[in-house]
Protein backbone atom coordinates (compact mmCIF):
# COMPACT_ATOMS: atom_id res chain seq x y z
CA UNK A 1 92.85 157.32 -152.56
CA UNK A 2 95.33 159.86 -151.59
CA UNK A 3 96.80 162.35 -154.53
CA UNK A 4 100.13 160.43 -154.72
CA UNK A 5 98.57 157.37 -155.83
CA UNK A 6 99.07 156.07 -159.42
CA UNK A 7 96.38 156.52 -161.33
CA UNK A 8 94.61 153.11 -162.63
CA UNK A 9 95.40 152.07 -166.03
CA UNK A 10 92.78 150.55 -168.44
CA UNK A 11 92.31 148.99 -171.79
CA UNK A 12 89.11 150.93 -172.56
CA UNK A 13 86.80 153.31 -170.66
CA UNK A 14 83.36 154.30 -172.09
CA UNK A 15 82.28 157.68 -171.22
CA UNK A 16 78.41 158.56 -171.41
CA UNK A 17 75.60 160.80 -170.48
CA UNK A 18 77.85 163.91 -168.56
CA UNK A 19 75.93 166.65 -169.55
CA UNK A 20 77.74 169.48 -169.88
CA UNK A 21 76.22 172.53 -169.70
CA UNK A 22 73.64 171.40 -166.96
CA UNK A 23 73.06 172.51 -163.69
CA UNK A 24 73.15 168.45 -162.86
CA UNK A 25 76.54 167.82 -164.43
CA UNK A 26 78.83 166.55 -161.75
CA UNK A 27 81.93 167.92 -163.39
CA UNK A 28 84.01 168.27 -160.64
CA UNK A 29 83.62 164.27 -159.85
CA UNK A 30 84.35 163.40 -163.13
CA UNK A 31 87.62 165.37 -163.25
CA UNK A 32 88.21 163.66 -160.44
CA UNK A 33 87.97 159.80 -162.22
CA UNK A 34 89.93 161.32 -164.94
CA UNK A 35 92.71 162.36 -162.91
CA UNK A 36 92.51 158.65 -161.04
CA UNK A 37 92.04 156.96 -164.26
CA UNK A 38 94.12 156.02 -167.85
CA UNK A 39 92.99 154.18 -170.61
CA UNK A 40 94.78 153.68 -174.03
CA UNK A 41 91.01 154.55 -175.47
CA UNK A 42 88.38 156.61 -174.59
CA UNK A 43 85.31 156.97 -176.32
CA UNK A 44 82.29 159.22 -175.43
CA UNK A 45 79.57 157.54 -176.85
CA UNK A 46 76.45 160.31 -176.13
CA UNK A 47 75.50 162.85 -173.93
CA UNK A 48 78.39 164.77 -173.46
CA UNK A 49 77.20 168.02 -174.09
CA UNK A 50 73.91 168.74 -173.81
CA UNK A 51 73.04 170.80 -176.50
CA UNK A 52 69.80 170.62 -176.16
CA UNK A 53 69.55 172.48 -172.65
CA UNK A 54 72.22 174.75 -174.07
CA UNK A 55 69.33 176.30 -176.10
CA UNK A 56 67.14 177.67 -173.37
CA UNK A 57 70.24 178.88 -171.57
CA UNK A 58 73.83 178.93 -170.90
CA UNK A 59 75.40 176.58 -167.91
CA UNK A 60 79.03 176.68 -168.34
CA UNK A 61 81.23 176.58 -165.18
CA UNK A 62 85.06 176.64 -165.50
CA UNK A 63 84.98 172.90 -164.58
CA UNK A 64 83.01 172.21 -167.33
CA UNK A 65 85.92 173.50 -169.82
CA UNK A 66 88.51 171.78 -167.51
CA UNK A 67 86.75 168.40 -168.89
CA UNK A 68 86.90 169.32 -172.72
CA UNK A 69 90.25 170.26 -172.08
């Protein structure tokens, strides 16, 4: 899929389990669907964040705020 390709447009997309804040999040890739993909609804349903690992330490590339932006 080249850059000036229109991105597909969908009803719904469920978004789950990106982790944020993890070494493992794959940020980058899912900026990446975003920018190939549009949906009249979104709905992150868990995971997003992982708070949990943000306790022992912080993980927080600038990709990582380009998704919650």
């Amino acid at each position: 899929m080249t850059d000036t390709t229109r991105p597909r447009r969908l009803r719904t997309l469920f978004i789950s389990d990106i982790h944020l804040g993890t070494r493992g999040c794959q940020a980058e890739l899912f900026l990446d669907f975003l920018k190939h993909h549009e949906a009249e609804t979104i709905y992150l349903v868990g995971d997003i964040v992982d708070c949990w690992r943000l306790r022992r330490g912080w993980y927080w590339r600038q990709a990582h705020n380009d998704v919650v932006q």
